[in-house]
Coordinates of C-alpha atoms in Angstrom, one line a residue:
M1 CA 0.7 39.5 1.4
R2 CA -2.4 38.0 2.3
S3 CA -5.3 37.9 5.1
H4 CA -7.0 34.6 4.4
Y5 CA -6.8 31.5 2.6
C6 CA -9.7 31.4 -0.2
G7 CA -11.0 28.5 1.7
D8 CA -11.5 30.2 5.1
L9 CA -13.5 33.2 3.5
L10 CA -17.1 31.3 4.5
E11 CA -16.0 32.0 7.9
V12 CA -15.5 35.9 7.1
A13 CA -18.6 38.3 7.3
A14 CA -20.1 40.2 4.6
G15 CA -18.2 43.2 3.7
E16 CA -15.2 42.4 5.4
Q17 CA -12.0 43.3 3.6
V18 CA -9.6 40.7 2.7
T19 CA -6.1 39.9 0.7
V20 CA -6.1 36.3 -0.9
A21 CA -3.3 35.4 -2.9
G22 CA -2.8 32.1 -5.2
W23 CA -3.0 31.0 -8.7
I24 CA -5.6 31.9 -11.3
H25 CA -7.4 28.6 -11.7
Q26 CA -9.9 30.1 -14.3
Q27 CA -10.9 33.5 -16.1
R28 CA -14.1 34.4 -17.5
D29 CA -14.1 37.5 -19.9
L30 CA -18.0 38.3 -20.3
G31 CA -17.3 41.9 -22.0
G32 CA -18.0 44.5 -19.4
L33 CA -17.8 41.9 -16.6
A34 CA -15.2 39.5 -15.5
F35 CA -14.9 36.6 -13.0
L36 CA -11.8 34.9 -11.7
Q37 CA -11.5 31.9 -9.5
V38 CA -8.2 32.0 -7.5
R39 CA -6.7 29.0 -6.0
D40 CA -4.6 28.1 -3.1
R41 CA -4.3 24.7 -1.3
S42 CA -7.3 25.4 0.8
G43 CA -9.9 25.9 -2.0
I44 CA -11.0 28.3 -4.8
I45 CA -12.9 31.4 -4.5
Q46 CA -14.3 33.5 -7.0
V47 CA -13.4 37.0 -7.9
A48 CA -15.8 39.4 -9.2
I49 CA -14.8 42.4 -11.2
D50 CA -17.3 45.1 -11.6
P51 CA -17.9 46.8 -14.9
D52 CA -17.1 50.3 -13.4
Q53 CA -13.3 49.2 -12.6
E54 CA -12.1 49.7 -15.9
E55 CA -8.6 49.5 -14.9
L56 CA -8.9 46.1 -12.9
L57 CA -10.8 45.1 -15.8
S58 CA -8.1 45.6 -18.0
V59 CA -6.0 43.7 -15.6
A60 CA -8.1 40.8 -15.4
K61 CA -8.6 40.3 -18.9
S62 CA -4.6 40.1 -19.2
L63 CA -4.6 37.3 -16.9
R64 CA -4.0 33.5 -17.7
N65 CA -4.3 30.2 -16.0
E66 CA -1.5 29.5 -13.5
F67 CA -0.5 33.2 -13.2
V68 CA 0.2 34.1 -9.6
V69 CA -1.5 36.8 -8.2
S70 CA -2.8 38.6 -5.0
V71 CA -6.5 40.1 -4.9
T72 CA -7.6 42.4 -2.2
G73 CA -11.4 43.2 -2.1
K74 CA -14.7 42.8 0.1
V75 CA -16.5 39.6 0.7
R76 CA -20.3 39.3 -0.5
N77 CA -23.1 36.9 -0.6
R78 CA -23.9 35.8 -3.9
P79 CA -27.2 36.1 -5.3
A80 CA -29.5 33.1 -4.9
D81 CA -29.5 32.2 -8.4
M82 CA -25.9 32.7 -8.7
V83 CA -24.8 30.1 -5.8
N84 CA -22.7 27.4 -7.0
S85 CA -23.4 24.4 -5.3
E86 CA -20.3 22.6 -6.8
M87 CA -17.8 24.9 -4.8
A88 CA -17.2 24.8 -1.2
T89 CA -17.3 28.6 -1.3
G90 CA -19.9 28.7 -3.9
S91 CA -22.2 31.1 -2.0
I92 CA -19.6 33.8 -1.7
E93 CA -17.3 35.8 -3.9
V94 CA -14.6 38.6 -3.2
T95 CA -15.5 41.8 -5.3
A96 CA -11.8 43.1 -6.2
E97 CA -10.3 46.5 -5.4
V98 CA -6.9 45.7 -6.2
I99 CA -5.4 42.7 -8.4
T100 CA -1.4 42.3 -8.2
I101 CA 0.2 40.1 -10.8
L102 CA 3.1 38.4 -8.7
N103 CA 4.4 36.2 -11.5
K104 CA 3.5 34.8 -14.9
S105 CA 3.2 31.7 -16.1
A106 CA 4.2 29.9 -19.4
P107 CA 0.8 27.6 -20.8
P108 CA 1.1 24.5 -18.3
A109 CA 2.5 21.3 -19.9
I110 CA -0.6 19.6 -18.0
L111 CA -3.8 21.0 -17.3
V112 CA -4.5 21.9 -13.6
N113 CA -8.0 23.3 -13.8
E114 CA -9.8 20.2 -15.3
H115 CA -9.3 16.5 -15.8
E116 CA -7.0 15.4 -18.4
E117 CA -5.6 12.0 -19.5
V118 CA -2.1 12.3 -19.5
S119 CA 0.5 9.7 -19.2
E120 CA 1.8 9.2 -15.7
E121 CA 5.4 9.9 -16.8
L122 CA 4.1 13.2 -18.0
R123 CA 2.6 13.9 -14.5
L124 CA 5.7 12.8 -12.9
K125 CA 7.9 14.9 -15.0
Y126 CA 5.8 18.1 -14.3
R127 CA 5.1 17.0 -10.9
Y128 CA 4.8 20.3 -9.4
L129 CA 2.0 21.1 -12.0
D130 CA 0.6 17.9 -11.1
L131 CA 0.5 18.7 -7.3
R132 CA -1.4 22.0 -7.9
R133 CA -4.3 20.2 -9.1
P134 CA -6.8 20.3 -5.8
E135 CA -7.5 16.6 -5.7
M136 CA -3.4 15.8 -5.3
Q137 CA -3.3 18.7 -3.0
Q138 CA -6.3 17.3 -0.8
K139 CA -4.4 13.7 -0.7
L140 CA -1.3 15.1 0.5
L141 CA -2.9 17.2 3.2
F142 CA -5.0 14.0 4.1
R143 CA -1.8 12.3 4.3
N144 CA -0.6 15.1 6.9
K145 CA -3.7 14.5 8.8
V146 CA -3.4 10.9 9.1
A147 CA 0.4 11.0 9.8
K148 CA -0.5 13.7 12.8
K149 CA -3.3 11.5 14.2
L150 CA -1.0 8.5 14.3
R151 CA 1.7 10.8 16.1
D152 CA -1.1 12.1 18.6
F153 CA -2.0 8.6 19.5
L154 CA 1.4 7.1 20.3
E155 CA 2.4 10.3 22.3
A156 CA -0.6 9.9 24.4
E157 CA 0.3 6.4 25.0
N158 CA 3.7 7.2 26.1
F159 CA 5.9 6.4 23.0
A160 CA 9.0 8.3 22.2
D161 CA 9.8 9.6 18.6
I162 CA 13.4 8.3 18.4
E163 CA 15.4 8.4 14.7
T164 CA 17.7 5.7 13.9
P165 CA 20.4 5.6 11.2
I166 CA 19.9 6.1 7.3
L167 CA 23.7 4.8 6.8
T168 CA 24.2 1.3 8.0
K169 CA 24.9 -2.4 7.2
A170 CA 23.2 -4.6 4.9
T171 CA 20.6 -7.2 6.9
P172 CA 18.5 -9.9 5.5
E173 CA 15.0 -7.9 5.2
G174 CA 14.1 -10.1 2.2
A175 CA 14.8 -7.8 -0.8
R176 CA 18.1 -6.1 -2.0
D177 CA 20.1 -3.4 -0.4
Y178 CA 20.6 0.0 -1.6
L179 CA 24.4 0.2 -1.1
V180 CA 26.5 3.5 -0.5
P181 CA 30.0 3.7 -1.4
S182 CA 31.9 5.2 1.6
R183 CA 34.6 7.5 0.7
T184 CA 36.6 7.3 3.8
N185 CA 36.7 3.5 3.9
K186 CA 37.4 2.7 0.4
G187 CA 36.0 -0.5 -1.0
S188 CA 33.4 -0.7 1.9
F189 CA 29.6 0.3 1.7
F190 CA 27.0 1.4 3.9
A191 CA 23.1 -0.1 3.1
L192 CA 20.1 2.3 3.2
P193 CA 17.8 0.6 5.6
Q194 CA 15.0 -1.6 4.5
S195 CA 13.5 -1.1 8.1
P196 CA 14.8 0.1 11.4
Q197 CA 14.2 -3.3 12.5
L198 CA 17.7 -3.9 14.5
F199 CA 17.9 -0.4 15.9
K200 CA 14.3 -0.5 17.2
Q201 CA 15.2 -3.9 19.2
L202 CA 18.7 -2.4 20.4
L203 CA 16.4 0.7 21.8
M204 CA 14.1 -1.7 23.6
M205 CA 17.5 -3.3 25.3
S206 CA 18.5 0.1 26.0
G207 CA 15.4 0.8 28.1
F208 CA 13.3 2.9 25.9
D209 CA 10.2 0.6 26.4
R210 CA 8.2 2.5 24.1
Y211 CA 9.6 3.8 20.5
Y212 CA 8.0 4.9 17.1
Q213 CA 9.3 6.6 14.2
I214 CA 7.8 7.6 10.8
V215 CA 10.7 6.6 8.8
R216 CA 12.0 6.4 5.2
C217 CA 13.0 2.8 4.2
F218 CA 14.8 1.7 1.0
R219 CA 14.4 -1.7 -1.1
D220 CA 15.7 -2.2 -4.3
E221 CA 12.8 -4.7 -5.6
D222 CA 10.6 -4.6 -8.8
L223 CA 8.0 -2.2 -8.2
R224 CA 3.9 -2.5 -8.2
A225 CA 1.6 0.0 -7.9
D226 CA 1.6 -0.4 -4.2
R227 CA 5.5 -0.6 -3.8
Q228 CA 8.2 2.3 -4.3
P229 CA 12.0 1.9 -3.9
E230 CA 11.8 4.5 -1.0
F231 CA 8.7 4.4 1.2
T232 CA 7.5 5.6 4.5
Q233 CA 6.3 3.1 7.4
L234 CA 5.4 4.0 11.0
D235 CA 7.6 1.7 12.8
I236 CA 6.6 0.7 16.4
E237 CA 8.4 -1.2 19.2
T238 CA 7.5 -1.7 22.7
S239 CA 8.7 -3.9 25.6
F240 CA 6.8 -6.0 28.2
M241 CA 3.8 -6.5 25.7
D242 CA 2.8 -9.8 24.2
E243 CA 1.0 -10.2 21.0
E244 CA -2.4 -9.7 22.2
A245 CA -1.6 -6.4 23.9
I246 CA 0.2 -5.3 21.0
M247 CA -2.5 -5.9 18.3
G248 CA -5.0 -4.5 20.9
M249 CA -3.6 -1.4 21.0
M250 CA -3.0 -1.2 17.2
E251 CA -6.4 -1.5 16.5
K252 CA -7.2 1.2 18.7
M253 CA -4.8 3.5 17.1
I254 CA -6.2 2.6 13.7
R255 CA -9.8 2.8 14.7
Q256 CA -9.2 6.1 16.1
V257 CA -7.6 7.6 12.8
F258 CA -10.3 6.3 10.5
T259 CA -12.8 7.7 13.1
E260 CA -11.2 11.2 13.2
C261 CA -10.0 11.5 9.8
L262 CA -13.1 9.7 7.8
D263 CA -15.7 9.5 10.3
V264 CA -15.6 5.5 9.8
E265 CA -16.3 2.8 12.3
L266 CA -14.2 -0.1 11.3
G267 CA -16.1 -2.5 13.4
D268 CA -14.5 -6.1 14.7
F269 CA -10.8 -7.1 13.8
P270 CA -11.4 -11.1 13.6
R271 CA -8.4 -13.1 13.9
M272 CA -7.6 -15.8 11.2
P273 CA -4.8 -18.5 11.0
Y274 CA -2.5 -18.0 8.1
A275 CA -3.7 -21.8 7.3
E276 CA -7.3 -20.8 7.1
A277 CA -6.6 -17.8 5.1
M278 CA -4.4 -19.6 2.4
R279 CA -7.0 -22.5 2.1
R280 CA -10.4 -20.2 1.9
F281 CA -9.1 -17.4 0.3
G282 CA -5.8 -18.4 -1.7
S283 CA -4.2 -15.4 0.2
D284 CA -2.3 -14.3 3.4
K285 CA -4.1 -11.1 3.0
P286 CA -7.5 -12.0 2.3
D287 CA -10.0 -9.3 0.9
L288 CA -13.1 -10.2 3.0
R289 CA -15.4 -7.8 1.0
V290 CA -15.7 -10.6 -1.6
A291 CA -17.9 -13.4 -0.6
M292 CA -16.4 -16.2 -2.7
E293 CA -14.0 -18.9 -1.4
L294 CA -11.9 -21.6 -2.3
V295 CA -13.6 -24.6 -1.6
D296 CA -11.7 -28.0 -1.6
V297 CA -13.0 -31.2 -3.5
A298 CA -10.2 -33.4 -3.9
D299 CA -11.7 -36.2 -1.6
L300 CA -14.6 -36.3 -4.0
L301 CA -12.2 -36.8 -7.0
K302 CA -9.6 -39.3 -6.5
A303 CA -11.4 -42.4 -8.2
V304 CA -12.4 -40.4 -11.6
E305 CA -10.8 -41.1 -14.9
F306 CA -10.1 -37.5 -15.5
K307 CA -6.4 -37.4 -15.1
V308 CA -6.5 -33.6 -14.9
F309 CA -8.3 -34.1 -11.6
A310 CA -7.3 -37.7 -10.3
G311 CA -3.8 -36.8 -10.3
P312 CA -3.6 -33.7 -7.8
A313 CA -6.5 -35.4 -6.1
N314 CA -4.2 -38.3 -4.9
D315 CA -1.0 -36.3 -4.5
D316 CA 0.1 -35.4 -1.1
K317 CA 1.2 -32.2 -2.4
G318 CA -1.6 -31.6 -4.7
R319 CA -4.9 -29.7 -4.4
V320 CA -8.3 -29.5 -6.3
A321 CA -10.6 -26.6 -5.3
V322 CA -13.2 -24.7 -6.9
I323 CA -14.8 -21.0 -6.6
C324 CA -18.4 -20.6 -7.1
V325 CA -19.1 -17.3 -9.2
P326 CA -22.7 -15.9 -8.6
G327 CA -24.6 -15.4 -12.0
G328 CA -21.6 -16.6 -13.8
A329 CA -23.0 -18.9 -15.8
E330 CA -23.5 -15.9 -18.4
L331 CA -20.0 -15.9 -19.0
S332 CA -19.3 -16.4 -22.5
R333 CA -16.6 -19.1 -23.9
K334 CA -14.4 -16.2 -24.7
Q335 CA -14.4 -14.5 -21.3
I336 CA -13.8 -18.0 -19.8
D337 CA -10.8 -18.5 -21.9
Q338 CA -9.5 -15.1 -21.0
Y339 CA -9.6 -16.1 -17.2
G340 CA -8.0 -19.2 -18.3
E341 CA -4.9 -17.2 -19.4
Y342 CA -5.1 -15.2 -16.4
V343 CA -4.4 -18.2 -14.1
G344 CA -2.1 -19.2 -16.5
R345 CA 0.4 -16.5 -15.1
Y346 CA 0.2 -18.2 -11.8
G347 CA 1.5 -21.6 -13.2
A348 CA -2.0 -23.4 -14.1
K349 CA -2.1 -25.1 -17.0
G350 CA -5.9 -24.7 -17.6
L351 CA -9.3 -23.6 -16.2
A352 CA -11.9 -26.2 -16.2
W353 CA -15.5 -24.9 -15.5
I354 CA -18.8 -26.1 -15.0
K355 CA -21.9 -24.1 -15.6
V356 CA -25.1 -25.0 -13.2
N357 CA -28.3 -24.6 -14.8
E358 CA -30.4 -26.8 -12.4
P359 CA -28.9 -28.0 -9.3
G360 CA -29.6 -31.6 -8.1
K361 CA -29.9 -33.0 -11.4
G362 CA -26.5 -34.5 -12.0
V363 CA -25.1 -34.2 -15.1
D364 CA -28.6 -33.0 -17.0
G365 CA -28.2 -30.2 -14.8
V366 CA -25.2 -28.7 -15.9
Q367 CA -23.2 -27.4 -18.9
S368 CA -19.3 -28.2 -19.0
P369 CA -16.9 -29.9 -21.3
I370 CA -15.7 -31.7 -18.5
A371 CA -19.3 -33.4 -17.7
K372 CA -18.5 -36.5 -19.4
F373 CA -15.7 -37.2 -16.9
L374 CA -18.2 -37.1 -13.9
N375 CA -21.2 -39.0 -13.0
D376 CA -24.5 -37.8 -11.4
E377 CA -23.8 -38.3 -7.9
L378 CA -20.0 -36.6 -8.1
I379 CA -21.7 -33.5 -9.7
D380 CA -24.5 -32.8 -7.3
Q381 CA -21.9 -33.6 -4.4
I382 CA -19.6 -30.8 -6.1
V383 CA -22.4 -28.6 -6.5
A384 CA -23.7 -29.1 -3.0
R385 CA -20.5 -28.5 -1.4
S386 CA -19.5 -25.2 -3.4
G387 CA -23.3 -23.7 -2.5
A388 CA -23.8 -23.3 -6.3
N389 CA -27.3 -22.3 -7.4
S390 CA -28.9 -22.1 -10.6
G391 CA -27.0 -19.5 -13.0
D392 CA -23.7 -20.0 -11.4
I393 CA -20.5 -21.3 -12.7
L394 CA -17.8 -23.0 -10.8
L395 CA -14.2 -22.7 -11.8
F396 CA -11.6 -25.4 -11.0
G397 CA -8.0 -25.6 -10.1
A398 CA -6.2 -28.8 -9.8
D399 CA -2.5 -28.8 -9.6
S400 CA 0.2 -28.4 -7.0
N401 CA -1.1 -26.9 -3.7
R402 CA 0.8 -23.6 -4.4
V403 CA -0.2 -23.3 -8.0
V404 CA -3.9 -24.0 -7.1
T405 CA -3.9 -21.5 -4.1
D406 CA -2.2 -18.8 -5.9
A407 CA -4.1 -19.2 -9.2
L408 CA -7.6 -19.5 -7.5
G409 CA -6.7 -16.7 -5.0
A410 CA -5.9 -14.3 -7.6
L411 CA -8.7 -15.4 -9.7
R412 CA -11.3 -14.8 -6.9
L413 CA -10.2 -11.2 -6.7
K414 CA -10.1 -10.7 -10.6
V415 CA -13.7 -12.3 -11.4
A416 CA -15.3 -10.3 -8.3
E417 CA -13.6 -6.9 -9.4
D418 CA -15.0 -7.7 -13.0
R419 CA -18.4 -8.6 -12.2
G420 CA -18.7 -6.2 -9.3
L421 CA -18.8 -8.5 -6.6
V422 CA -17.0 -6.4 -4.3
E423 CA -18.7 -5.1 -1.0
D424 CA -18.6 -1.2 -0.7
S425 CA -17.0 -1.4 2.9
W426 CA -14.0 -1.5 5.2
K427 CA -13.2 -5.3 6.1
P428 CA -10.1 -5.3 8.7
L429 CA -8.5 -8.7 10.1
W430 CA -5.4 -9.7 11.7
V431 CA -3.7 -12.8 10.3
V432 CA -2.1 -14.9 12.7
D433 CA -0.1 -18.1 13.3
F434 CA 2.2 -18.0 10.2
P435 CA 4.7 -20.7 10.0
M436 CA 8.0 -19.9 11.3
F437 CA 9.9 -21.0 8.3
E438 CA 9.2 -21.7 4.6
E439 CA 11.0 -24.0 2.1
D440 CA 12.0 -22.9 -1.3
G441 CA 14.5 -25.0 -3.5
G442 CA 15.5 -27.2 -0.6
Q443 CA 16.2 -24.3 1.8
L444 CA 14.6 -22.9 4.6
H445 CA 13.6 -19.1 4.8
A446 CA 12.1 -17.1 7.5
L447 CA 8.5 -16.4 6.6
H448 CA 8.9 -12.7 8.2
H449 CA 12.6 -12.4 9.3
P450 CA 15.2 -14.3 11.5
F451 CA 14.2 -12.3 14.8
T452 CA 10.6 -13.2 15.0
A453 CA 9.8 -15.2 18.0
P454 CA 8.6 -18.9 17.6
K455 CA 5.8 -19.9 19.6
E456 CA 7.9 -23.3 20.4
N457 CA 9.9 -21.6 23.1
D458 CA 12.5 -24.6 23.3
A459 CA 15.5 -24.3 21.1
D460 CA 16.0 -28.3 20.7
K461 CA 12.2 -28.7 19.8
L462 CA 12.6 -25.9 17.2
R463 CA 15.3 -27.5 15.7
A464 CA 13.6 -30.9 15.6
A465 CA 10.5 -29.9 13.7
P466 CA 11.5 -26.1 12.5
T467 CA 8.7 -26.3 9.4
A468 CA 5.8 -27.4 12.0
T469 CA 6.5 -24.5 14.1
L470 CA 4.3 -21.6 14.2
S471 CA 5.8 -17.9 14.9
R472 CA 4.4 -15.2 17.0
A473 CA 4.0 -12.9 13.9
Y474 CA 0.9 -10.8 13.2
D475 CA -0.3 -8.8 10.1
M476 CA -3.0 -6.2 9.8
V477 CA -5.1 -6.8 6.8
L478 CA -7.4 -4.4 5.4
N479 CA -9.6 -4.7 2.2
G480 CA -7.3 -7.1 0.8
C481 CA -4.1 -5.2 1.5
E482 CA -1.5 -5.8 4.4
I483 CA -1.4 -2.4 5.9
G484 CA 0.9 -3.6 8.8
G485 CA 3.1 -6.7 9.8
G486 CA 4.9 -7.2 13.2
S487 CA 5.8 -9.9 15.4
V488 CA 7.0 -10.8 19.0
R489 CA 10.9 -10.6 19.0
I490 CA 13.3 -13.4 19.9
H491 CA 15.0 -12.1 23.5
D492 CA 16.6 -15.4 24.0
Q493 CA 20.1 -15.9 23.1
A494 CA 19.6 -19.7 22.5
I495 CA 16.6 -19.4 20.3
Q496 CA 18.4 -16.9 18.1
A497 CA 21.1 -19.1 17.8
A498 CA 18.7 -22.0 16.9
V499 CA 17.0 -20.0 14.3
F500 CA 20.2 -18.8 12.7
D501 CA 21.4 -22.6 12.6
I502 CA 18.0 -23.6 10.8
L503 CA 18.5 -20.8 8.1
G504 CA 21.9 -22.2 7.5
I505 CA 23.4 -19.1 8.9
E506 CA 27.0 -20.4 10.1
K507 CA 28.4 -18.8 13.5
Q508 CA 30.9 -16.7 11.7
E509 CA 28.3 -15.2 9.1
A510 CA 26.2 -14.5 12.0
E511 CA 28.7 -12.9 13.9
E512 CA 29.9 -10.9 11.1
K513 CA 26.2 -9.8 9.9
F514 CA 24.4 -9.4 13.8
G515 CA 27.6 -9.6 16.2
F516 CA 26.4 -6.5 17.8
L517 CA 22.7 -7.7 18.3
L518 CA 23.9 -11.1 19.5
E519 CA 26.2 -9.2 22.1
A520 CA 23.4 -7.0 23.2
L521 CA 21.2 -10.2 24.0
K522 CA 23.7 -11.1 26.6
Y523 CA 22.7 -8.0 28.7
G524 CA 19.3 -8.2 30.0
C525 CA 17.1 -8.0 26.7
P526 CA 13.4 -7.7 27.7
P527 CA 10.8 -9.4 26.0
H528 CA 9.8 -7.1 23.4
G529 CA 7.7 -7.0 19.8
G530 CA 6.3 -4.4 17.6
I531 CA 4.9 -3.6 14.1
A532 CA 5.5 -1.4 11.0
F533 CA 2.5 0.3 9.2
G534 CA 3.1 1.2 5.5
L535 CA 2.0 4.7 5.8
D536 CA 1.8 5.1 1.9
R537 CA -0.5 2.3 1.5
L538 CA -2.7 3.4 4.6
V539 CA -3.3 6.6 3.2
M540 CA -3.7 5.2 -0.5
L541 CA -6.8 3.0 1.0
M542 CA -8.3 5.8 2.7
V543 CA -8.3 8.1 0.1
G544 CA -9.5 5.6 -2.5
A545 CA -6.5 6.0 -5.0
D546 CA -5.4 3.2 -7.4
S547 CA -1.4 3.8 -6.7
I548 CA 0.7 4.6 -3.6
R549 CA 2.3 7.2 -6.3
D550 CA -0.9 9.3 -6.0
V551 CA -0.1 10.0 -2.0
I552 CA 3.7 10.4 -2.3
A553 CA 4.9 14.1 -3.3
F554 CA 7.7 13.0 -5.3
P555 CA 7.4 9.1 -6.2
K556 CA 9.5 6.9 -8.7
T557 CA 8.2 5.4 -11.9
T558 CA 7.8 1.6 -12.1
T559 CA 11.6 1.6 -13.3
A560 CA 12.6 3.5 -10.1
S561 CA 13.4 6.2 -11.8
C562 CA 12.5 10.0 -11.5
P563 CA 11.2 11.8 -14.9
L564 CA 11.4 15.2 -12.8
T565 CA 15.0 15.3 -11.7
S566 CA 16.3 12.3 -14.3
A567 CA 17.7 10.5 -11.3
P568 CA 19.2 8.3 -11.4
S569 CA 22.1 9.6 -13.3
R570 CA 25.7 9.1 -14.1
V571 CA 28.4 10.5 -12.1
S572 CA 31.8 12.1 -13.2
E573 CA 34.8 9.7 -13.4
A574 CA 36.4 11.8 -10.5
Q575 CA 33.5 11.1 -8.2
L576 CA 34.0 7.6 -9.1
E577 CA 37.8 7.5 -8.5
E578 CA 37.5 9.3 -5.4
L579 CA 35.0 6.4 -4.0
A580 CA 37.6 3.9 -5.7
I581 CA 34.9 2.7 -7.9
K582 CA 34.4 1.8 -11.5
S583 CA 31.7 1.4 -13.5
T584 CA 31.3 -1.6 -15.9
A585 CA 28.2 0.1 -17.4
V586 CA 30.3 2.8 -18.5
K587 CA 32.9 0.5 -19.9
E588 CA 30.5 -1.5 -21.8
E589 CA 29.1 1.6 -23.7
Q590 CA 32.5 3.0 -24.4

């Protein structure tokens, strides 16, 4: 039905006969002359119908956008003054000899041949039309290329691609599970995996040494631009490698993918401890393209009469910090108030500020409603420590450590984006030395998951000081996005039991949820560790998309629904009865 893809015709000699097939991208009727643009996934080619081809001209004039056609004709070079430099194939065209209409199309619900501002709901409802658009096809084909390069690298490093179950049991991965009722075991449920974590550890215990899988995972959680209820990750696990070896190999893999897919050299991957990332950037995934940092000034403000500063400055759990915005003194009061509302989302009660006019002149060199609470020496010290210059603005956070860190960390990125302070570059790093546990509501939780190994390989010491213990975890961060996270795993039964104890997981509960893992640890478990990369998020960054929905063929909306298929949907009472389930939602409606 076709001899060539449209985009491949540049490699065909002029005068050679070809057949292409695809969709009508555009039709131009010039009276005695007609031109068509035919599109397939490889690109667009112009088809010319000469004036003496009356029958073909009649067929060409009947064509509409998105009709499916095949065209047979000869390739020819376009005259120099007719070359279209905006098309990859703009230097050639096909002179039509045969045009066959393979299928007609109704007027498309969304435009394919030009950019149109339509709602995402409409795009997802007519996703098959949205995916015909060249930019969407390029993104998905690029995703395919990235996945292949990742596979090629891992296969060359002797990793084996092994599938793990989709129907499994609920495990604590930090989000809600999607549950699947069992018909054959009424009242019991499978869970869709949040990750293959336990199975890949079992594969290491089985002697498979190096495993990988590009796998679908499921999390029933609130959605954002970089989250979906079902997503794809590159899952990796390996035995007899410590964290340095694993990170080194993963760096090499990501460097190679960027070089081969984008012709980009990523440069160094610095290592940054979690505590430093939170202190300097207010985030465990710092965007190093933004030069602004959080600067602590609590020690300078303990004796001031301004309680907004003095309270947190004298509280062991408080923090007073500042970010210096270059050229920010030009911000209006309205803009500053809007930033104040923004940090309010993170619990901040307000946003104090100082505009720096002349550094070194104390109160007389600044403009601020809080200047009256500070003396010349304090202002000069704050200005000097923050590195502020004339024309800058200082934005303060004063509250609990958590509120200040979260609020200023988010504000730093918001201001940088608004004011064009984000460097156009790639800035990767590893964040390491995470705390083993975090406290929430008086209860300790694993910062990653309960199978992450602690740096303190002594069960008694771990129990004695759990919050002071660091884990052997590591996250790969790129331009403010965590693209991969992993750790060395616990392979010692005593350490695993201690972690469960600290987390308040009773022996009976541990046996019920993880008995198979605990049993396997008895039989010669090797030291092992791994990492998982979010493939959707990685590709999103590489193609410069704003949302992972742009690099997933059939994504869900932010309400975890599919406008295309109207999923999720109700099922019949007969199906529910077969599964021994009653729906309270149906009852309430009735």
